[in-house]
Amino acid sequence: MTNKEYIESGILELYVAGALSEEENEAVYQKLLENPDILDEVLKIEAAIIKLTAAARPSDSKHIFTAVKEALGLSKTEPKVIPLPGKPKTNWFAYTGWAASVLLAGGLIWLLNQNSALQSEINTVETEINKQLIDNQLLEEQISRANASLEEANKLLSVIRDKDIIAVPLAGQAVYPEAYAKVYWDKKTNNIYLDAQGLPEPPRGKVYQVWSLTLSPLTPTSLGTIDNFATDDNKVFTISNANASEAFGITLEPAGGSETPTMEQLYTLGAVASTP
Amino acid sequence: MQLELLVSKFQNKDEKAFEALYNMYSDSMHGVIYNIVRDHDIAEEVMQDVFIKAWHNASSYSSKKGRFFTWLINIARNAAIDKTRSKTFKNSKKNLHADFFVDILENHENLNSQTDAIGIKKFVKKLAKKCIEVIELLYFKGYTQKEASETLEMPIGTIKTRNRNCINELRNMLDVT
């Protein structure tokens, strides 16, 4: 039998289907080893069958492999992306900032827990990297973000914990009653930390301007504009303030800021409770 | 040959090779399994079983016995058929469709996103019933030539040539000539 006749007989199609007996399979295998054109024919038949059967699949098959590897305990090959807190800055601070002001002690414990959790997650990530040393840009990016956010968290935590810090809640005003903000005033360093989470995003071409006020007579002093409001993740801004402030206010001003506050656009206002 | 190397690495528990083979054959196995069980979730379950089994029993494969693809598709069909015989399956699916694979292809929205979909859909539309039957039995159901010959009540020689002609049509459609 010539190779052509052999191919035309249809035995190779049955071979790929697995419809032959064991002896027939071995005979075909011997032929394949000796005749490249027969092997080539088998490869083509196989390719066509693979495509035909694949077309009957109900959905994508890729994700099933993850479950297979997990079941076999093989997950190591693909470096697992450790779910670092995706938005630690935003949620974390929205929570802690306000929780701390209400229940400072409880809040602090919570903060510390969060910190150690974050720290231990970073440790895990670092260990993972040492183990893998595979190019994993995503992971590195996450680590640097986590580190940065941890550093920032620690700094802000130390501010909130400091007994000499004066907390000044700023309440929403007529133009936007739902607005709120909070100032943490560190008199030693002449800094205020403004938590502006509760302010809406300023419209295009406008910025928030922060004012220090003395009450009698009412004298506003600009502490500057918040130009990066939209891009700042945690909406906590550090602003230097060497004034003997009796109150703080935030107004919406045209980009660049104004000389004096536009009182119709006063978003939040709050008086310093007691001046030590 | 690359495939042989991959398979032998896979037999030595190389995970990368395993993944490469999975990517080569998983869609095909998925199609075969789904054609038998006709249920998305159960098909995924069986898929997992099949590849877990393949990993554990890798050493039982030998190229002398046949193609690696053939070895794998055998595991897949058997696992799927076993599933349809299980009690839980029988309880949940009182009556299995007697449909052929072509029904999946014809009613398949997912097909549109697949590379060879158009060709295969055309192929199926054109396909004579005699081709559908023989392909269903030999490739999707794993009948031996003898079983196929008995089921279709025709001599083994006829099965062989008919199947050869049908697969040729498919190959023309897919440009695998």
Coordinates of C-alpha atoms in Angstrom, one line a residue:
Chain A
M1 CA 0.0 0.0 0.0
T2 CA 1.4 3.4 -0.9
N3 CA 1.4 6.2 1.5
K4 CA -1.3 7.9 -0.5
E5 CA -3.5 4.8 -0.4
Y6 CA -2.9 4.5 3.3
I7 CA -3.9 8.1 3.8
E8 CA -7.0 7.7 1.6
S9 CA -8.1 4.6 3.5
G10 CA -9.4 6.8 6.3
I11 CA -7.5 5.0 9.0
L12 CA -5.8 8.1 10.2
E13 CA -9.1 9.9 10.9
L14 CA -10.0 6.9 13.1
Y15 CA -6.6 7.0 14.7
V16 CA -7.1 10.6 15.8
A17 CA -10.6 9.8 17.0
G18 CA -9.3 6.9 19.1
A19 CA -11.6 4.5 17.4
L20 CA -8.9 1.9 16.5
S21 CA -7.7 -1.1 18.5
E22 CA -4.5 -1.1 20.4
E23 CA -2.6 -3.1 17.8
E24 CA -3.9 -0.8 15.0
N25 CA -2.7 2.2 17.0
E26 CA 0.8 0.8 17.3
A27 CA 0.9 0.0 13.6
V28 CA -0.2 3.5 12.7
Y29 CA 2.4 4.9 15.1
Q30 CA 5.2 2.9 13.3
K31 CA 4.0 4.4 10.0
L32 CA 4.1 7.9 11.5
L33 CA 7.7 7.4 12.6
E34 CA 8.8 6.3 9.1
N35 CA 6.7 8.6 6.9
P36 CA 6.7 12.3 7.6
D37 CA 3.9 12.9 5.0
I38 CA 1.6 10.5 7.0
L39 CA 2.5 12.3 10.2
D40 CA 1.7 15.6 8.5
E41 CA -1.7 14.3 7.5
V42 CA -2.4 13.2 11.1
L43 CA -1.5 16.7 12.4
K44 CA -3.9 18.3 9.9
I45 CA -6.7 15.9 10.8
E46 CA -6.1 16.6 14.5
A47 CA -6.1 20.4 13.9
A48 CA -9.4 20.3 12.1
I49 CA -11.0 18.1 14.8
I50 CA -9.7 20.4 17.6
K51 CA -11.3 23.4 15.9
L52 CA -14.5 21.6 15.3
T53 CA -14.9 20.3 18.9
A54 CA -13.7 23.6 20.3
A55 CA -16.5 25.4 18.5
A56 CA -19.0 23.5 20.7
R57 CA -17.6 24.8 23.9
P58 CA -20.2 26.8 25.8
S59 CA -17.8 29.5 27.2
D60 CA -14.2 30.4 27.6
S61 CA -12.1 27.7 29.1
K62 CA -9.1 29.7 30.3
H63 CA -10.4 30.4 33.8
I64 CA -11.0 26.8 34.6
F65 CA -7.3 26.2 34.6
T66 CA -7.0 28.3 37.7
A67 CA -9.3 26.0 39.6
V68 CA -7.4 23.0 38.2
K69 CA -4.1 24.4 39.5
E70 CA -5.6 25.2 42.8
A71 CA -7.0 21.7 43.2
L72 CA -3.5 20.3 42.4
G73 CA -1.7 22.9 44.6
L74 CA 0.2 24.3 41.7
S75 CA -0.8 27.9 42.1
K76 CA 2.9 28.9 42.6
T77 CA 3.7 29.3 38.9
E78 CA 1.5 32.3 38.5
P79 CA 2.5 34.9 41.1
K80 CA -0.6 35.7 43.0
V81 CA -1.4 39.4 43.2
I82 CA -1.9 40.0 46.8
P83 CA -5.0 42.1 47.3
L84 CA -3.6 45.1 48.9
P85 CA -6.3 47.5 50.1
G86 CA -7.2 49.0 46.8
K87 CA -8.3 52.4 48.1
P88 CA -6.7 52.6 51.5
K89 CA -6.4 56.3 51.3
T90 CA -10.0 57.1 50.6
N91 CA -12.1 54.7 52.6
W92 CA -9.6 54.4 55.4
F93 CA -9.5 58.0 56.1
A94 CA -13.1 58.7 55.5
Y95 CA -13.6 56.2 58.3
T96 CA -10.7 56.8 60.6
G97 CA -10.8 60.6 60.4
W98 CA -14.3 60.8 61.6
A99 CA -14.3 57.8 63.8
A100 CA -11.3 59.1 65.6
S101 CA -12.9 62.4 66.3
V102 CA -15.9 60.7 67.8
L103 CA -14.3 57.8 69.6
L104 CA -10.7 58.7 69.6
A105 CA -9.5 55.8 71.7
G106 CA -11.4 53.2 69.8
G107 CA -10.4 54.7 66.6
L108 CA -6.8 54.6 67.5
I109 CA -6.8 50.9 68.2
W110 CA -8.5 50.4 64.9
L111 CA -5.9 52.5 63.1
L112 CA -3.1 50.6 64.7
N113 CA -4.6 47.3 63.6
Q114 CA -5.0 48.6 60.1
N115 CA -1.4 49.7 60.1
S116 CA -0.1 46.4 61.2
A117 CA -2.3 44.6 58.7
L118 CA -1.0 46.8 56.0
Q119 CA 2.6 46.3 57.3
S120 CA 2.1 42.5 57.3
E121 CA 0.7 42.6 53.8
I122 CA 3.7 44.5 52.7
N123 CA 5.9 41.9 54.3
T124 CA 4.0 39.2 52.5
V125 CA 4.4 41.0 49.3
E126 CA 8.1 41.4 49.8
T127 CA 8.6 37.8 50.7
E128 CA 6.7 36.9 47.6
I129 CA 9.1 39.0 45.5
N130 CA 12.2 37.5 47.0
K131 CA 10.7 34.1 46.2
Q132 CA 9.8 34.9 42.7
L133 CA 12.1 37.6 41.3
I134 CA 9.9 37.5 38.3
D135 CA 9.1 40.6 36.3
N136 CA 5.9 41.7 37.9
Q137 CA 5.4 45.3 37.4
L138 CA 2.0 45.4 38.8
L139 CA 3.1 44.0 42.1
E140 CA 5.9 46.5 42.4
E141 CA 3.6 49.3 41.7
Q142 CA 1.3 48.1 44.4
I143 CA 4.1 47.8 46.9
S144 CA 5.3 51.3 46.3
R145 CA 1.8 52.6 46.6
A146 CA 1.2 50.6 49.8
N147 CA 4.5 51.9 51.2
A148 CA 3.7 55.5 50.3
S149 CA 0.3 55.1 51.8
L150 CA 1.6 53.5 54.9
E151 CA 4.1 56.4 55.4
E152 CA 1.3 58.9 54.9
A153 CA -1.0 57.0 57.2
N154 CA 1.7 57.0 59.9
K155 CA 2.2 60.6 59.6
L156 CA -1.5 61.4 59.7
L157 CA -2.0 59.0 62.5
S158 CA 0.6 60.8 64.6
V159 CA -1.2 64.0 63.9
I160 CA -4.5 62.7 65.0
R161 CA -3.1 61.1 68.1
D162 CA -1.2 64.2 69.3
K163 CA -2.9 65.6 72.3
D164 CA -1.9 69.1 71.4
I165 CA -3.7 68.9 68.1
I166 CA -6.9 71.0 68.0
A167 CA -9.7 69.4 66.0
V168 CA -12.0 71.9 64.4
P169 CA -15.1 70.6 62.6
L170 CA -16.3 72.8 59.8
A171 CA -20.0 72.6 59.1
G172 CA -21.7 73.0 55.7
Q173 CA -23.2 76.4 54.9
A174 CA -26.1 77.7 53.0
V175 CA -24.6 77.2 49.5
Y176 CA -24.0 73.5 50.1
P177 CA -25.4 72.3 53.5
E178 CA -24.2 68.7 53.0
A179 CA -20.6 69.8 52.9
Y180 CA -18.4 69.2 55.8
A181 CA -14.7 69.2 56.6
K182 CA -12.4 69.0 59.5
V183 CA -9.2 70.8 60.4
Y184 CA -6.5 69.3 62.7
W185 CA -4.4 72.2 63.8
D186 CA -1.0 71.5 65.1
K187 CA 0.1 74.7 66.8
K188 CA 3.6 73.4 67.4
T189 CA 4.4 73.1 63.8
N190 CA 2.0 75.7 62.6
N191 CA 0.4 73.3 60.3
I192 CA -3.2 72.5 59.7
Y193 CA -4.3 69.2 58.3
L194 CA -7.5 69.7 56.4
D195 CA -9.7 66.7 55.8
A196 CA -11.8 67.8 52.9
Q197 CA -13.4 64.5 52.1
G198 CA -16.9 65.9 52.6
L199 CA -16.6 68.6 50.0
P200 CA -17.9 68.1 46.5
E201 CA -15.5 68.2 43.6
P202 CA -15.1 71.8 42.6
P203 CA -16.5 72.8 39.2
R204 CA -14.1 73.4 36.3
G205 CA -12.2 76.7 36.6
K206 CA -12.9 76.9 40.4
V207 CA -10.9 76.0 43.4
Y208 CA -11.4 75.8 47.1
Q209 CA -9.7 78.5 49.1
V210 CA -9.0 78.0 52.8
W211 CA -9.3 80.9 55.2
S212 CA -8.1 81.5 58.7
L213 CA -10.5 83.9 60.5
T214 CA -10.3 86.1 63.5
L215 CA -13.7 87.0 64.8
S216 CA -13.6 90.4 66.3
P217 CA -13.2 92.1 64.0
L218 CA -13.9 89.5 61.4
T219 CA -10.7 89.3 59.4
P220 CA -10.1 86.6 56.9
T221 CA -6.5 85.6 56.0
S222 CA -6.0 83.3 53.0
L223 CA -4.2 80.1 53.7
G224 CA -4.1 79.3 50.0
T225 CA -6.1 77.4 47.4
I226 CA -6.4 73.6 47.1
D227 CA -5.3 73.2 43.5
N228 CA -5.0 69.4 43.5
F229 CA -8.4 68.6 45.0
A230 CA -9.6 66.3 42.3
T231 CA -6.3 64.3 42.0
D232 CA -5.7 63.9 45.7
D233 CA -6.8 60.5 46.9
N234 CA -7.4 60.9 50.6
K235 CA -8.5 64.6 50.4
V236 CA -6.3 65.4 53.4
F237 CA -4.2 68.5 52.8
T238 CA -1.4 69.9 54.8
I239 CA -1.4 73.7 55.0
S240 CA 0.9 75.9 57.0
N241 CA -0.9 78.3 59.3
A242 CA 1.0 80.6 61.6
N243 CA -2.1 82.8 62.3
A244 CA -3.9 83.0 65.6
S245 CA -7.0 81.5 64.0
E246 CA -10.3 81.7 65.7
A247 CA -12.2 80.0 62.9
F248 CA -11.6 78.3 59.6
G249 CA -13.6 78.6 56.4
I250 CA -13.6 77.2 52.9
T251 CA -14.9 79.1 50.0
L252 CA -15.2 78.3 46.3
E253 CA -13.2 80.8 44.3
P254 CA -12.1 81.3 40.7
A255 CA -8.9 79.4 39.8
G256 CA -6.0 81.2 41.3
G257 CA -7.9 82.3 44.4
S258 CA -9.2 85.6 45.6
E259 CA -8.0 88.4 47.8
T260 CA -11.1 88.2 50.0
P261 CA -13.5 85.3 50.5
T262 CA -16.6 85.3 48.3
M263 CA -19.1 84.8 51.1
E264 CA -21.9 83.6 48.9
Q265 CA -19.7 80.7 48.0
L266 CA -18.8 79.8 51.6
Y267 CA -19.0 76.0 51.8
T268 CA -17.9 75.2 55.3
L269 CA -17.1 77.1 58.4
G270 CA -16.1 76.2 61.9
A271 CA -14.8 78.0 65.0
V272 CA -11.9 76.9 67.1
A273 CA -13.5 75.7 70.3
S274 CA -11.1 76.9 72.9
T275 CA -7.9 78.8 72.4
P276 CA -5.5 77.4 75.0
Chain B
M1 CA 9.2 17.6 17.9
Q2 CA 7.8 20.3 20.1
L3 CA 4.7 18.5 21.2
E4 CA 6.6 15.4 22.3
L5 CA 8.9 17.6 24.3
L6 CA 6.0 19.3 25.9
V7 CA 4.3 16.1 26.7
S8 CA 7.4 14.6 28.2
K9 CA 7.9 17.7 30.3
F10 CA 4.3 17.4 31.4
Q11 CA 4.9 13.8 32.4
N12 CA 7.7 15.1 34.6
K13 CA 5.3 17.4 36.3
D14 CA 6.4 20.6 34.6
E15 CA 3.6 23.1 35.3
K16 CA 4.5 25.3 32.4
A17 CA 4.2 22.4 30.0
F18 CA 0.9 21.5 31.6
E19 CA -0.4 25.0 31.0
A20 CA 0.8 25.0 27.4
L21 CA -1.0 21.7 26.8
Y22 CA -4.1 23.0 28.5
N23 CA -4.1 26.0 26.2
M24 CA -3.8 23.8 23.2
Y25 CA -6.6 21.4 24.0
S26 CA -8.9 22.9 26.7
D27 CA -11.4 24.5 24.3
S28 CA -11.7 21.2 22.4
M29 CA -12.2 19.2 25.6
H30 CA -14.7 21.8 26.8
G31 CA -16.7 21.4 23.6
V32 CA -16.7 17.6 23.8
I33 CA -17.7 17.6 27.4
Y34 CA -20.4 20.2 27.0
N35 CA -21.9 18.2 24.1
I36 CA -22.3 15.3 26.4
V37 CA -23.5 17.0 29.6
R38 CA -25.2 20.0 28.1
D39 CA -24.9 22.1 31.2
H40 CA -22.4 25.0 31.6
D41 CA -21.6 24.4 35.3
I42 CA -21.4 20.7 35.0
A43 CA -19.1 21.0 32.0
E44 CA -16.7 23.2 34.0
E45 CA -16.8 20.7 36.8
V46 CA -15.9 17.9 34.5
M47 CA -13.2 20.0 32.8
Q48 CA -11.5 20.3 36.2
D49 CA -11.8 16.6 36.8
V50 CA -10.4 15.8 33.4
F51 CA -7.3 17.9 33.8
I52 CA -6.7 16.9 37.4
K53 CA -6.9 13.3 36.2
A54 CA -4.6 14.0 33.3
W55 CA -2.0 15.5 35.7
H56 CA -2.2 12.5 38.0
N57 CA -2.2 9.9 35.3
A58 CA 0.3 11.6 33.0
S59 CA 2.7 8.7 33.2
S60 CA 0.1 6.3 31.8
Y61 CA 0.3 8.1 28.4
S62 CA 2.7 6.7 25.8
S63 CA 3.0 8.0 22.2
K64 CA 2.9 4.4 21.0
K65 CA -0.7 4.1 22.1
G66 CA -1.8 7.2 20.2
R67 CA -1.9 10.9 19.9
F68 CA -1.8 12.9 23.1
F69 CA -4.9 14.7 22.0
T70 CA -6.6 11.3 21.6
W71 CA -5.5 10.3 25.0
L72 CA -6.9 13.4 26.5
I73 CA -10.2 13.4 24.6
N74 CA -10.7 9.9 25.8
I75 CA -10.4 11.0 29.4
A76 CA -12.8 13.9 28.7
R77 CA -15.5 11.7 27.1
N78 CA -15.3 9.1 29.8
A79 CA -15.5 11.7 32.6
A80 CA -18.4 13.4 30.9
I81 CA -20.3 10.1 30.4
D82 CA -19.6 9.0 33.9
K83 CA -21.1 12.3 35.1
T84 CA -24.3 11.7 33.1
R85 CA -24.6 8.4 34.9
S86 CA -24.2 9.9 38.3
K87 CA -27.2 10.1 40.6
T88 CA -27.1 13.8 41.1
F89 CA -26.9 14.4 37.4
K90 CA -29.8 12.2 36.7
N91 CA -31.9 14.0 39.4
S92 CA -31.1 17.4 38.0
K93 CA -31.5 16.5 34.3
K94 CA -34.4 14.1 33.9
N95 CA -34.2 13.9 30.1
L96 CA -31.0 14.5 28.2
H97 CA -31.3 15.9 24.8
A98 CA -30.7 13.5 22.0
D99 CA -29.3 16.3 20.0
F100 CA -26.1 16.2 18.1
F101 CA -23.2 18.6 18.4
V102 CA -24.5 20.5 15.4
D103 CA -27.4 21.8 17.5
I104 CA -24.9 23.5 19.8
L105 CA -23.1 25.0 16.9
E106 CA -26.2 26.2 15.2
N107 CA -27.7 27.8 18.2
H108 CA -24.5 29.1 19.6
E109 CA -24.2 32.8 20.2
N110 CA -20.7 32.3 21.6
L111 CA -19.6 31.1 18.3
N112 CA -19.6 34.6 16.9
S113 CA -16.6 35.4 19.0
Q114 CA -14.6 32.4 17.9
T115 CA -12.1 32.5 15.1
D116 CA -13.2 29.6 13.1
A117 CA -16.8 30.1 13.9
I118 CA -18.0 31.3 10.5
G119 CA -16.3 28.5 8.6
I120 CA -17.6 25.9 11.0
K121 CA -21.1 27.2 11.0
K122 CA -21.1 27.1 7.2
F123 CA -19.7 23.7 7.3
V124 CA -22.4 22.5 9.7
K125 CA -25.1 24.0 7.6
K126 CA -23.8 22.2 4.5
L127 CA -23.1 19.0 6.3
A128 CA -25.0 16.0 5.2
K129 CA -26.8 14.1 7.9
K130 CA -24.5 11.1 7.3
C131 CA -21.5 13.2 8.2
I132 CA -23.1 14.7 11.3
E133 CA -23.9 11.2 12.6
V134 CA -20.5 9.8 12.0
I135 CA -18.6 12.8 13.4
E136 CA -20.8 12.8 16.4
L137 CA -20.2 9.2 17.2
L138 CA -16.5 9.0 16.4
Y139 CA -15.2 12.3 17.8
F140 CA -17.7 13.6 20.2
K141 CA -18.9 10.3 21.7
G142 CA -15.8 8.2 21.3
Y143 CA -17.4 5.2 19.6
T144 CA -15.0 2.6 18.3
Q145 CA -15.2 1.9 14.6
K146 CA -17.0 -1.4 15.4
E147 CA -19.6 0.4 17.7
A148 CA -20.1 3.1 15.1
S149 CA -20.6 0.4 12.4
E150 CA -23.2 -1.3 14.5
T151 CA -25.0 1.8 15.5
L152 CA -25.2 3.2 12.0
E153 CA -25.7 -0.3 10.5
M154 CA -23.0 0.0 7.9
P155 CA -19.8 -1.9 7.3
I156 CA -16.6 -0.7 8.9
G157 CA -15.1 0.1 5.5
T158 CA -18.0 2.4 4.7
I159 CA -17.6 4.2 8.0
K160 CA -13.9 4.8 7.3
T161 CA -14.4 6.2 3.8
R162 CA -17.4 8.3 4.8
N163 CA -15.6 9.7 7.8
R164 CA -12.6 10.5 5.7
N165 CA -14.8 12.4 3.2
C166 CA -16.5 14.3 5.9
I167 CA -13.3 15.3 7.6
N168 CA -11.9 16.4 4.2
E169 CA -14.9 18.7 3.8
L170 CA -14.2 20.1 7.2
R171 CA -10.6 20.6 6.4
N172 CA -11.4 22.4 3.2
M173 CA -13.7 24.7 5.1
L174 CA -11.0 25.4 7.7
D175 CA -8.1 25.5 5.2
V176 CA -6.3 22.7 6.9
T177 CA -5.3 20.9 3.7

